[in-house]
mmCIF file with all atom_site columns, C-alpha atoms in Angstrom:
data_model
loop_
_atom_site.group_PDB
_atom_site.id
_atom_site.type_symbol
_atom_site.label_atom_id
_atom_site.label_alt_id
_atom_site.label_comp_id
_atom_site.label_asym_id
_atom_site.label_entity_id
_atom_site.label_seq_id
_atom_site.pdbx_PDB_ins_code
_atom_site.Cartn_x
_atom_site.Cartn_y
_atom_site.Cartn_z
_atom_site.occupancy
_atom_site.B_iso_or_equiv
_atom_site.pdbx_formal_charge
_atom_site.auth_seq_id
_atom_site.auth_comp_id
_atom_site.auth_asym_id
_atom_site.auth_atom_id
_atom_site.pdbx_PDB_model_num
ATOM 1   C CA . ALA A 1 1   ? 34.813 61.329 31.288 1.00 0.00 ? 621 ALA A CA 1
ATOM 2   C CA . GLN A 1 2   ? 33.164 59.692 34.250 1.00 0.00 ? 622 GLN A CA 1
ATOM 3   C CA . SER A 1 3   ? 31.267 61.308 37.082 1.00 0.00 ? 623 SER A CA 1
ATOM 4   C CA . VAL A 1 4   ? 29.433 60.167 40.190 1.00 0.00 ? 624 VAL A CA 1
ATOM 5   C CA . THR A 1 5   ? 26.553 61.893 41.948 1.00 0.00 ? 625 THR A CA 1
ATOM 6   C CA . GLN A 1 6   ? 25.461 60.986 45.431 1.00 0.00 ? 626 GLN A CA 1
ATOM 7   C CA . LEU A 1 7   ? 22.058 62.524 45.754 1.00 0.00 ? 627 LEU A CA 1
ATOM 8   C CA . ASP A 1 8   ? 21.956 62.921 49.521 1.00 0.00 ? 628 ASP A CA 1
ATOM 9   C CA . SER A 1 9   ? 24.697 64.658 51.462 1.00 0.00 ? 629 SER A CA 1
ATOM 10  C CA . GLN A 1 10  ? 23.264 63.584 54.819 1.00 0.00 ? 630 GLN A CA 1
ATOM 11  C CA . VAL A 1 11  ? 20.878 60.825 55.847 1.00 0.00 ? 631 VAL A CA 1
ATOM 12  C CA . PRO A 1 12  ? 19.598 60.653 59.427 1.00 0.00 ? 632 PRO A CA 1
ATOM 13  C CA . VAL A 1 13  ? 18.070 57.297 60.329 1.00 0.00 ? 633 VAL A CA 1
ATOM 14  C CA . PHE A 1 14  ? 16.876 55.598 63.492 1.00 0.00 ? 634 PHE A CA 1
ATOM 15  C CA . GLU A 1 15  ? 18.548 52.468 64.786 1.00 0.00 ? 635 GLU A CA 1
ATOM 16  C CA . GLU A 1 16  ? 17.087 49.246 63.343 1.00 0.00 ? 636 GLU A CA 1
ATOM 17  C CA . ALA A 1 17  ? 15.424 51.152 60.479 1.00 0.00 ? 637 ALA A CA 1
ATOM 18  C CA . PRO A 1 18  ? 16.349 50.513 56.843 1.00 0.00 ? 638 PRO A CA 1
ATOM 19  C CA . VAL A 1 19  ? 18.546 52.898 54.906 1.00 0.00 ? 639 VAL A CA 1
ATOM 20  C CA . GLU A 1 20  ? 19.155 53.525 51.201 1.00 0.00 ? 640 GLU A CA 1
ATOM 21  C CA . LEU A 1 21  ? 21.978 55.667 49.857 1.00 0.00 ? 641 LEU A CA 1
ATOM 22  C CA . ARG A 1 22  ? 21.586 56.775 46.277 1.00 0.00 ? 642 ARG A CA 1
ATOM 23  C CA . CYS A 1 23  ? 24.360 56.838 43.695 1.00 0.00 ? 643 CYS A CA 1
ATOM 24  C CA . ASN A 1 24  ? 24.134 57.718 40.015 1.00 0.00 ? 644 ASN A CA 1
ATOM 25  C CA . TYR A 1 25  ? 27.019 57.670 37.577 1.00 0.00 ? 645 TYR A CA 1
ATOM 26  C CA . SER A 1 26  ? 27.725 58.783 34.059 1.00 0.00 ? 646 SER A CA 1
ATOM 27  C CA . SER A 1 27  ? 30.123 57.049 31.727 1.00 0.00 ? 647 SER A CA 1
ATOM 28  C CA . SER A 1 28  ? 30.410 56.415 28.012 1.00 0.00 ? 648 SER A CA 1
ATOM 29  C CA . VAL A 1 29  ? 31.960 52.984 28.577 1.00 0.00 ? 649 VAL A CA 1
ATOM 30  C CA . SER A 1 30  ? 31.330 49.984 30.790 1.00 0.00 ? 650 SER A CA 1
ATOM 31  C CA . VAL A 1 31  ? 32.061 50.542 34.464 1.00 0.00 ? 651 VAL A CA 1
ATOM 32  C CA . TYR A 1 32  ? 33.206 49.005 37.679 1.00 0.00 ? 652 TYR A CA 1
ATOM 33  C CA . LEU A 1 33  ? 31.344 50.330 40.724 1.00 0.00 ? 653 LEU A CA 1
ATOM 34  C CA . PHE A 1 34  ? 32.354 50.505 44.362 1.00 0.00 ? 654 PHE A CA 1
ATOM 35  C CA . TRP A 1 35  ? 31.027 51.597 47.731 1.00 0.00 ? 655 TRP A CA 1
ATOM 36  C CA . TYR A 1 36  ? 33.492 52.612 50.428 1.00 0.00 ? 656 TYR A CA 1
ATOM 37  C CA . VAL A 1 37  ? 32.848 53.547 54.065 1.00 0.00 ? 657 VAL A CA 1
ATOM 38  C CA . GLN A 1 38  ? 34.813 56.042 56.131 1.00 0.00 ? 658 GLN A CA 1
ATOM 39  C CA . TYR A 1 39  ? 34.525 55.974 59.919 1.00 0.00 ? 659 TYR A CA 1
ATOM 40  C CA . PRO A 1 40  ? 35.541 59.105 61.837 1.00 0.00 ? 660 PRO A CA 1
ATOM 41  C CA . ASN A 1 41  ? 39.247 59.900 61.625 1.00 0.00 ? 661 ASN A CA 1
ATOM 42  C CA . GLN A 1 42  ? 39.963 56.852 59.490 1.00 0.00 ? 662 GLN A CA 1
ATOM 43  C CA . GLY A 1 43  ? 40.672 56.053 55.877 1.00 0.00 ? 663 GLY A CA 1
ATOM 44  C CA . LEU A 1 44  ? 38.208 54.470 53.482 1.00 0.00 ? 664 LEU A CA 1
ATOM 45  C CA . GLN A 1 45  ? 37.343 50.774 53.582 1.00 0.00 ? 665 GLN A CA 1
ATOM 46  C CA . LEU A 1 46  ? 35.729 48.777 50.790 1.00 0.00 ? 666 LEU A CA 1
ATOM 47  C CA . LEU A 1 47  ? 32.109 47.760 51.468 1.00 0.00 ? 667 LEU A CA 1
ATOM 48  C CA . LEU A 1 48  ? 31.370 46.051 48.166 1.00 0.00 ? 668 LEU A CA 1
ATOM 49  C CA . LYS A 1 49  ? 32.051 46.189 44.456 1.00 0.00 ? 669 LYS A CA 1
ATOM 50  C CA . TYR A 1 50  ? 30.381 45.361 41.154 1.00 0.00 ? 670 TYR A CA 1
ATOM 51  C CA . LEU A 1 51  ? 32.561 44.176 38.313 1.00 0.00 ? 671 LEU A CA 1
ATOM 52  C CA . SER A 1 52  ? 30.199 41.990 36.260 1.00 0.00 ? 672 SER A CA 1
ATOM 53  C CA . GLY A 1 53  ? 27.588 39.263 36.608 1.00 0.00 ? 673 GLY A CA 1
ATOM 54  C CA . SER A 1 54  ? 24.744 39.420 39.103 1.00 0.00 ? 674 SER A CA 1
ATOM 55  C CA . THR A 1 55  ? 23.449 42.935 39.522 1.00 0.00 ? 675 THR A CA 1
ATOM 56  C CA . LEU A 1 56  ? 22.779 42.432 43.248 1.00 0.00 ? 676 LEU A CA 1
ATOM 57  C CA . VAL A 1 57  ? 26.013 42.632 45.168 1.00 0.00 ? 677 VAL A CA 1
ATOM 58  C CA . LYS A 1 58  ? 26.390 41.746 48.836 1.00 0.00 ? 678 LYS A CA 1
ATOM 59  C CA . GLY A 1 59  ? 29.092 43.309 50.949 1.00 0.00 ? 679 GLY A CA 1
ATOM 60  C CA . ILE A 1 60  ? 30.347 43.417 54.482 1.00 0.00 ? 680 ILE A CA 1
ATOM 61  C CA . ASN A 1 61  ? 28.329 44.410 57.559 1.00 0.00 ? 681 ASN A CA 1
ATOM 62  C CA . GLY A 1 62  ? 24.983 43.469 55.967 1.00 0.00 ? 682 GLY A CA 1
ATOM 63  C CA . PHE A 1 63  ? 25.118 46.022 53.143 1.00 0.00 ? 683 PHE A CA 1
ATOM 64  C CA . GLU A 1 64  ? 24.058 45.296 49.587 1.00 0.00 ? 684 GLU A CA 1
ATOM 65  C CA . ALA A 1 65  ? 23.827 47.286 46.363 1.00 0.00 ? 685 ALA A CA 1
ATOM 66  C CA . GLU A 1 66  ? 22.055 46.860 43.075 1.00 0.00 ? 686 GLU A CA 1
ATOM 67  C CA . PHE A 1 67  ? 23.524 47.814 39.724 1.00 0.00 ? 687 PHE A CA 1
ATOM 68  C CA . ASN A 1 68  ? 20.949 49.217 37.328 1.00 0.00 ? 688 ASN A CA 1
ATOM 69  C CA . LYS A 1 69  ? 22.474 49.847 33.928 1.00 0.00 ? 689 LYS A CA 1
ATOM 70  C CA . SER A 1 70  ? 19.400 51.464 32.370 1.00 0.00 ? 690 SER A CA 1
ATOM 71  C CA . GLN A 1 71  ? 19.144 53.981 35.208 1.00 0.00 ? 691 GLN A CA 1
ATOM 72  C CA . THR A 1 72  ? 22.943 54.252 35.630 1.00 0.00 ? 692 THR A CA 1
ATOM 73  C CA . SER A 1 73  ? 22.527 53.752 39.360 1.00 0.00 ? 693 SER A CA 1
ATOM 74  C CA . PHE A 1 74  ? 24.216 51.763 42.108 1.00 0.00 ? 694 PHE A CA 1
ATOM 75  C CA . HIS A 1 75  ? 22.187 52.347 45.264 1.00 0.00 ? 695 HIS A CA 1
ATOM 76  C CA . LEU A 1 76  ? 23.373 50.998 48.612 1.00 0.00 ? 696 LEU A CA 1
ATOM 77  C CA . ARG A 1 77  ? 20.939 49.474 51.112 1.00 0.00 ? 697 ARG A CA 1
ATOM 78  C CA . LYS A 1 78  ? 20.868 47.958 54.561 1.00 0.00 ? 698 LYS A CA 1
ATOM 79  C CA . PRO A 1 79  ? 17.640 46.541 56.014 1.00 0.00 ? 699 PRO A CA 1
ATOM 80  C CA . SER A 1 80  ? 18.431 47.383 59.648 1.00 0.00 ? 700 SER A CA 1
ATOM 81  C CA . VAL A 1 81  ? 21.130 49.815 60.724 1.00 0.00 ? 701 VAL A CA 1
ATOM 82  C CA . HIS A 1 82  ? 23.145 49.915 63.928 1.00 0.00 ? 702 HIS A CA 1
ATOM 83  C CA . ILE A 1 83  ? 24.683 52.828 65.775 1.00 0.00 ? 703 ILE A CA 1
ATOM 84  C CA . SER A 1 84  ? 28.051 51.596 64.528 1.00 0.00 ? 704 SER A CA 1
ATOM 85  C CA . ASP A 1 85  ? 26.976 52.286 60.915 1.00 0.00 ? 705 ASP A CA 1
ATOM 86  C CA . THR A 1 86  ? 27.336 56.015 61.581 1.00 0.00 ? 706 THR A CA 1
ATOM 87  C CA . ALA A 1 87  ? 29.934 56.997 58.990 1.00 0.00 ? 707 ALA A CA 1
ATOM 88  C CA . GLU A 1 88  ? 30.421 58.623 55.604 1.00 0.00 ? 708 GLU A CA 1
ATOM 89  C CA . TYR A 1 89  ? 29.778 56.498 52.543 1.00 0.00 ? 709 TYR A CA 1
ATOM 90  C CA . PHE A 1 90  ? 31.342 57.041 49.142 1.00 0.00 ? 710 PHE A CA 1
ATOM 91  C CA . CYS A 1 91  ? 30.294 55.680 45.776 1.00 0.00 ? 711 CYS A CA 1
ATOM 92  C CA . ALA A 1 92  ? 33.056 55.369 43.170 1.00 0.00 ? 712 ALA A CA 1
ATOM 93  C CA . VAL A 1 93  ? 33.404 54.334 39.537 1.00 0.00 ? 713 VAL A CA 1
ATOM 94  C CA . SER A 1 94  ? 36.179 53.216 37.239 1.00 0.00 ? 714 SER A CA 1
ATOM 95  C CA . SER A 1 95  ? 36.300 51.643 33.818 1.00 0.00 ? 715 SER A CA 1
ATOM 96  C CA . PRO A 1 96  ? 37.965 48.298 33.069 1.00 0.00 ? 716 PRO A CA 1
ATOM 97  C CA . ALA A 1 97  ? 40.552 50.081 30.954 1.00 0.00 ? 717 ALA A CA 1
ATOM 98  C CA . GLY A 1 98  ? 40.507 53.304 32.895 1.00 0.00 ? 718 GLY A CA 1
ATOM 99  C CA . ASN A 1 99  ? 43.239 55.093 34.734 1.00 0.00 ? 719 ASN A CA 1
ATOM 100 C CA . LYS A 1 100 ? 41.476 56.470 37.766 1.00 0.00 ? 720 LYS A CA 1
ATOM 101 C CA . LEU A 1 101 ? 38.811 55.922 40.405 1.00 0.00 ? 721 LEU A CA 1
ATOM 102 C CA . THR A 1 102 ? 36.207 58.723 40.477 1.00 0.00 ? 722 THR A CA 1
ATOM 103 C CA . PHE A 1 103 ? 34.421 59.346 43.775 1.00 0.00 ? 723 PHE A CA 1
ATOM 104 C CA . GLY A 1 104 ? 31.071 60.900 44.555 1.00 0.00 ? 724 GLY A CA 1
ATOM 105 C CA . GLY A 1 105 ? 30.795 63.656 47.122 1.00 0.00 ? 725 GLY A CA 1
ATOM 106 C CA . GLY A 1 106 ? 29.863 61.300 49.946 1.00 0.00 ? 726 GLY A CA 1
ATOM 107 C CA . THR A 1 107 ? 26.777 60.718 52.109 1.00 0.00 ? 727 THR A CA 1
ATOM 108 C CA . ARG A 1 108 ? 26.968 61.125 55.860 1.00 0.00 ? 728 ARG A CA 1
ATOM 109 C CA . VAL A 1 109 ? 24.791 58.614 57.698 1.00 0.00 ? 729 VAL A CA 1
ATOM 110 C CA . LEU A 1 110 ? 23.846 59.446 61.271 1.00 0.00 ? 730 LEU A CA 1
ATOM 111 C CA . VAL A 1 111 ? 22.162 56.597 63.119 1.00 0.00 ? 731 VAL A CA 1
ATOM 112 C CA . LYS A 1 112 ? 20.055 57.789 66.043 1.00 0.00 ? 732 LYS A CA 1
ATOM 113 C CA . PRO A 1 113 ? 19.064 55.622 69.002 1.00 0.00 ? 733 PRO A CA 1
ATOM 114 C CA . ASN B 2 1   ? 49.481 44.051 59.859 1.00 0.00 ? 844 ASN B CA 1
ATOM 115 C CA . ALA B 2 2   ? 50.164 47.729 59.104 1.00 0.00 ? 845 ALA B CA 1
ATOM 116 C CA . GLY B 2 3   ? 48.761 48.035 55.561 1.00 0.00 ? 846 GLY B CA 1
ATOM 117 C CA . VAL B 2 4   ? 49.154 51.661 54.471 1.00 0.00 ? 847 VAL B CA 1
ATOM 118 C CA . THR B 2 5   ? 50.856 54.051 56.886 1.00 0.00 ? 848 THR B CA 1
ATOM 119 C CA . GLN B 2 6   ? 50.900 57.824 56.486 1.00 0.00 ? 849 GLN B CA 1
ATOM 120 C CA . THR B 2 7   ? 53.135 60.256 58.319 1.00 0.00 ? 850 THR B CA 1
ATOM 121 C CA . PRO B 2 8   ? 52.611 62.752 59.782 1.00 0.00 ? 851 PRO B CA 1
ATOM 122 C CA . LYS B 2 9   ? 48.985 62.566 60.959 1.00 0.00 ? 852 LYS B CA 1
ATOM 123 C CA . PHE B 2 10  ? 48.652 66.307 61.517 1.00 0.00 ? 853 PHE B CA 1
ATOM 124 C CA . ARG B 2 11  ? 50.616 69.335 60.387 1.00 0.00 ? 854 ARG B CA 1
ATOM 125 C CA . VAL B 2 12  ? 50.197 73.095 60.392 1.00 0.00 ? 855 VAL B CA 1
ATOM 126 C CA . LEU B 2 13  ? 52.195 75.127 57.889 1.00 0.00 ? 856 LEU B CA 1
ATOM 127 C CA . LYS B 2 14  ? 52.552 78.767 57.039 1.00 0.00 ? 857 LYS B CA 1
ATOM 128 C CA . THR B 2 15  ? 51.935 79.972 53.508 1.00 0.00 ? 858 THR B CA 1
ATOM 129 C CA . GLY B 2 16  ? 55.034 79.469 51.404 1.00 0.00 ? 859 GLY B CA 1
ATOM 130 C CA . GLN B 2 17  ? 56.553 76.688 53.503 1.00 0.00 ? 860 GLN B CA 1
ATOM 131 C CA . SER B 2 18  ? 57.338 73.327 52.026 1.00 0.00 ? 861 SER B CA 1
ATOM 132 C CA . MET B 2 19  ? 56.809 69.828 53.344 1.00 0.00 ? 862 MET B CA 1
ATOM 133 C CA . THR B 2 20  ? 56.702 66.170 52.340 1.00 0.00 ? 863 THR B CA 1
ATOM 134 C CA . LEU B 2 21  ? 54.044 63.629 53.238 1.00 0.00 ? 864 LEU B CA 1
ATOM 135 C CA . LEU B 2 22  ? 55.192 60.031 53.420 1.00 0.00 ? 865 LEU B CA 1
ATOM 136 C CA . CYS B 2 23  ? 53.165 56.971 52.514 1.00 0.00 ? 866 CYS B CA 1
ATOM 137 C CA . ALA B 2 24  ? 54.416 53.445 53.115 1.00 0.00 ? 867 ALA B CA 1
ATOM 138 C CA . GLN B 2 25  ? 52.688 50.171 52.242 1.00 0.00 ? 868 GLN B CA 1
ATOM 139 C CA . ASP B 2 26  ? 53.696 46.654 53.221 1.00 0.00 ? 869 ASP B CA 1
ATOM 140 C CA . MET B 2 27  ? 51.427 44.712 50.830 1.00 0.00 ? 870 MET B CA 1
ATOM 141 C CA . ASN B 2 28  ? 53.820 44.689 47.860 1.00 0.00 ? 871 ASN B CA 1
ATOM 142 C CA . HIS B 2 29  ? 51.276 46.603 45.778 1.00 0.00 ? 872 HIS B CA 1
ATOM 143 C CA . GLU B 2 30  ? 52.333 47.978 42.415 1.00 0.00 ? 873 GLU B CA 1
ATOM 144 C CA . TYR B 2 31  ? 49.968 50.934 42.343 1.00 0.00 ? 874 TYR B CA 1
ATOM 145 C CA . MET B 2 32  ? 49.871 53.846 44.755 1.00 0.00 ? 875 MET B CA 1
ATOM 146 C CA . TYR B 2 33  ? 47.778 57.008 44.842 1.00 0.00 ? 876 TYR B CA 1
ATOM 147 C CA . TRP B 2 34  ? 47.508 60.349 46.586 1.00 0.00 ? 877 TRP B CA 1
ATOM 148 C CA . TYR B 2 35  ? 44.072 61.938 47.116 1.00 0.00 ? 878 TYR B CA 1
ATOM 149 C CA . ARG B 2 36  ? 42.810 65.025 48.819 1.00 0.00 ? 879 ARG B CA 1
ATOM 150 C CA . GLN B 2 37  ? 39.459 65.087 50.609 1.00 0.00 ? 880 GLN B CA 1
ATOM 151 C CA . ASP B 2 38  ? 37.465 68.297 50.923 1.00 0.00 ? 881 ASP B CA 1
ATOM 152 C CA . PRO B 2 39  ? 33.928 68.635 52.330 1.00 0.00 ? 882 PRO B CA 1
ATOM 153 C CA . GLY B 2 40  ? 31.235 67.744 49.806 1.00 0.00 ? 883 GLY B CA 1
ATOM 154 C CA . MET B 2 41  ? 33.750 66.934 47.065 1.00 0.00 ? 884 MET B CA 1
ATOM 155 C CA . GLY B 2 42  ? 34.642 63.360 47.865 1.00 0.00 ? 885 GLY B CA 1
ATOM 156 C CA . LEU B 2 43  ? 38.202 62.310 47.139 1.00 0.00 ? 886 LEU B CA 1
ATOM 157 C CA . ARG B 2 44  ? 40.099 63.797 44.221 1.00 0.00 ? 887 ARG B CA 1
ATOM 158 C CA . LEU B 2 45  ? 43.159 62.153 42.751 1.00 0.00 ? 888 LEU B CA 1
ATOM 159 C CA . ILE B 2 46  ? 46.309 64.267 42.902 1.00 0.00 ? 889 ILE B CA 1
ATOM 160 C CA . HIS B 2 47  ? 49.002 61.937 41.505 1.00 0.00 ? 890 HIS B CA 1
ATOM 161 C CA . TYR B 2 48  ? 49.442 58.230 41.142 1.00 0.00 ? 891 TYR B CA 1
ATOM 162 C CA . SER B 2 49  ? 52.108 55.648 40.394 1.00 0.00 ? 892 SER B CA 1
ATOM 163 C CA . VAL B 2 50  ? 51.884 52.327 38.559 1.00 0.00 ? 893 VAL B CA 1
ATOM 164 C CA . GLY B 2 51  ? 55.264 51.096 39.717 1.00 0.00 ? 894 GLY B CA 1
ATOM 165 C CA . GLU B 2 52  ? 58.621 51.966 41.205 1.00 0.00 ? 895 GLU B CA 1
ATOM 166 C CA . GLY B 2 53  ? 60.144 54.944 39.430 1.00 0.00 ? 896 GLY B CA 1
ATOM 167 C CA . THR B 2 54  ? 56.903 55.980 37.676 1.00 0.00 ? 897 THR B CA 1
ATOM 168 C CA . THR B 2 55  ? 54.454 58.774 38.450 1.00 0.00 ? 898 THR B CA 1
ATOM 169 C CA . ALA B 2 56  ? 51.513 60.374 36.640 1.00 0.00 ? 899 ALA B CA 1
ATOM 170 C CA . LYS B 2 57  ? 49.160 63.308 37.122 1.00 0.00 ? 900 LYS B CA 1
ATOM 171 C CA . GLY B 2 58  ? 45.658 62.871 38.416 1.00 0.00 ? 901 GLY B CA 1
ATOM 172 C CA . GLU B 2 59  ? 42.715 65.230 38.521 1.00 0.00 ? 902 GLU B CA 1
ATOM 173 C CA . VAL B 2 60  ? 44.222 68.027 40.683 1.00 0.00 ? 903 VAL B CA 1
ATOM 174 C CA . PRO B 2 61  ? 48.042 67.891 40.365 1.00 0.00 ? 904 PRO B CA 1
ATOM 175 C CA . ASP B 2 62  ? 48.899 71.599 40.445 1.00 0.00 ? 905 ASP B CA 1
ATOM 176 C CA . GLY B 2 63  ? 51.067 72.642 43.379 1.00 0.00 ? 906 GLY B CA 1
ATOM 177 C CA . TYR B 2 64  ? 52.133 69.086 44.215 1.00 0.00 ? 907 TYR B CA 1
ATOM 178 C CA . ASN B 2 65  ? 54.992 66.805 43.247 1.00 0.00 ? 908 ASN B CA 1
ATOM 179 C CA . VAL B 2 66  ? 55.517 63.109 43.945 1.00 0.00 ? 909 VAL B CA 1
ATOM 180 C CA . SER B 2 67  ? 58.256 60.511 43.898 1.00 0.00 ? 910 SER B CA 1
ATOM 181 C CA . ARG B 2 68  ? 58.283 56.698 43.978 1.00 0.00 ? 911 ARG B CA 1
ATOM 182 C CA . LEU B 2 69  ? 61.913 55.785 44.485 1.00 0.00 ? 912 LEU B CA 1
ATOM 183 C CA . LYS B 2 70  ? 61.055 52.559 46.297 1.00 0.00 ? 913 LYS B CA 1
ATOM 184 C CA . LYS B 2 71  ? 58.100 50.295 45.594 1.00 0.00 ? 914 LYS B CA 1
ATOM 185 C CA . GLN B 2 72  ? 56.797 50.523 49.140 1.00 0.00 ? 915 GLN B CA 1
ATOM 186 C CA . ASN B 2 73  ? 56.990 54.320 49.467 1.00 0.00 ? 916 ASN B CA 1
ATOM 187 C CA . PHE B 2 74  ? 55.153 57.159 47.745 1.00 0.00 ? 917 PHE B CA 1
ATOM 188 C CA . LEU B 2 75  ? 56.016 60.736 48.733 1.00 0.00 ? 918 LEU B CA 1
ATOM 189 C CA . LEU B 2 76  ? 53.852 63.804 48.192 1.00 0.00 ? 919 LEU B CA 1
ATOM 190 C CA . GLY B 2 77  ? 55.554 67.178 48.246 1.00 0.00 ? 920 GLY B CA 1
ATOM 191 C CA . LEU B 2 78  ? 54.251 70.701 48.575 1.00 0.00 ? 921 LEU B CA 1
ATOM 192 C CA . GLU B 2 79  ? 56.948 73.097 47.394 1.00 0.00 ? 922 GLU B CA 1
ATOM 193 C CA . SER B 2 80  ? 55.230 76.341 48.416 1.00 0.00 ? 923 SER B CA 1
ATOM 194 C CA . ALA B 2 81  ? 52.136 75.726 50.496 1.00 0.00 ? 924 ALA B CA 1
ATOM 195 C CA . ALA B 2 82  ? 48.984 77.776 49.869 1.00 0.00 ? 925 ALA B CA 1
ATOM 196 C CA . PRO B 2 83  ? 45.813 78.086 51.994 1.00 0.00 ? 926 PRO B CA 1
ATOM 197 C CA . SER B 2 84  ? 43.881 76.326 49.194 1.00 0.00 ? 927 SER B CA 1
ATOM 198 C CA . GLN B 2 85  ? 45.914 73.210 49.973 1.00 0.00 ? 928 GLN B CA 1
ATOM 199 C CA . THR B 2 86  ? 44.372 72.924 53.429 1.00 0.00 ? 929 THR B CA 1
ATOM 200 C CA . SER B 2 87  ? 42.794 69.500 53.275 1.00 0.00 ? 930 SER B CA 1
ATOM 201 C CA . VAL B 2 88  ? 42.927 65.915 54.442 1.00 0.00 ? 931 VAL B CA 1
ATOM 202 C CA . TYR B 2 89  ? 45.321 63.866 52.331 1.00 0.00 ? 932 TYR B CA 1
ATOM 203 C CA . PHE B 2 90  ? 44.916 60.147 51.816 1.00 0.00 ? 933 PHE B CA 1
ATOM 204 C CA . CYS B 2 91  ? 47.318 57.658 50.358 1.00 0.00 ? 934 CYS B CA 1
ATOM 205 C CA . ALA B 2 92  ? 46.096 54.379 48.903 1.00 0.00 ? 935 ALA B CA 1
ATOM 206 C CA . SER B 2 93  ? 47.575 51.329 47.235 1.00 0.00 ? 936 SER B CA 1
ATOM 207 C CA . SER B 2 94  ? 46.233 48.478 45.140 1.00 0.00 ? 937 SER B CA 1
ATOM 208 C CA . GLU B 2 95  ? 47.289 45.372 43.270 1.00 0.00 ? 938 GLU B CA 1
ATOM 209 C CA . ALA B 2 96  ? 45.963 46.611 39.937 1.00 0.00 ? 939 ALA B CA 1
ATOM 210 C CA . TRP B 2 97  ? 44.022 49.539 38.633 1.00 0.00 ? 940 TRP B CA 1
ATOM 211 C CA . ALA B 2 98  ? 40.415 48.893 37.768 1.00 0.00 ? 941 ALA B CA 1
ATOM 212 C CA . GLY B 2 99  ? 38.746 45.978 39.526 1.00 0.00 ? 942 GLY B CA 1
ATOM 213 C CA . GLN B 2 100 ? 40.911 45.669 42.617 1.00 0.00 ? 943 GLN B CA 1
ATOM 214 C CA . PRO B 2 101 ? 40.021 47.586 45.781 1.00 0.00 ? 944 PRO B CA 1
ATOM 215 C CA . GLN B 2 102 ? 42.254 50.341 46.990 1.00 0.00 ? 945 GLN B CA 1
ATOM 216 C CA . HIS B 2 103 ? 43.616 50.165 50.544 1.00 0.00 ? 946 HIS B CA 1
ATOM 217 C CA . PHE B 2 104 ? 43.740 53.503 52.338 1.00 0.00 ? 947 PHE B CA 1
ATOM 218 C CA . GLY B 2 105 ? 45.839 55.017 55.070 1.00 0.00 ? 948 GLY B CA 1
ATOM 219 C CA . ASP B 2 106 ? 44.263 56.976 57.933 1.00 0.00 ? 949 ASP B CA 1
ATOM 220 C CA . GLY B 2 107 ? 45.033 60.346 56.383 1.00 0.00 ? 950 GLY B CA 1
ATOM 221 C CA . THR B 2 108 ? 47.081 63.457 57.086 1.00 0.00 ? 951 THR B CA 1
ATOM 222 C CA . ARG B 2 109 ? 45.275 66.597 58.217 1.00 0.00 ? 952 ARG B CA 1
ATOM 223 C CA . LEU B 2 110 ? 47.132 69.580 56.794 1.00 0.00 ? 953 LEU B CA 1
ATOM 224 C CA . SER B 2 111 ? 46.329 73.191 57.608 1.00 0.00 ? 954 SER B CA 1
ATOM 225 C CA . ILE B 2 112 ? 47.964 76.088 55.767 1.00 0.00 ? 955 ILE B CA 1
ATOM 226 C CA . LEU B 2 113 ? 47.752 79.421 57.543 1.00 0.00 ? 956 LEU B CA 1
#
């Protein structure tokens, strides 16, 4: 069975400051990893994904994430946030041969001016 | 470019009533999914479908039924609504299971009184 833990339920951050959202997963097999963003009253949108290859993955809107197999982590970072980055962020995992996408509990990011 | 469309957007039901949520996608995707989103729990998979005429149970299927009579539509039914089914429901679709991103609708907010 797979599981995903997002260590912070809420992250307040000032505009133009960096932000890091932590994600740890557990799985007995190899994994695919995803970060999705949900803006208020909308569905989820894909930010980035890791399938294989380079462990540093770049996504949309200036976000990037690093896959660390030894620490079973996939933390999301942005060097300078904007007010428009206020949203909820979800980490998710699946296996190449799996039959479902497992989501973490989400991290709410509130960007303050 | 509609993507994934969910109807209705909001609904209030009384305990014991039934209703059907409709999901339609115009991307010719094979796979479709129904999730529920509850605070702090991320998204949990209710049922999914890997093609027209097929359905399968996800993580939390009890109290729900689904049908995929046409490739573009995926219906979620509540036969006898319970207050525990108060949630936001999301439909998603994708080209394949593991490595492909899922495309989400904007959700249906359902309250059971």
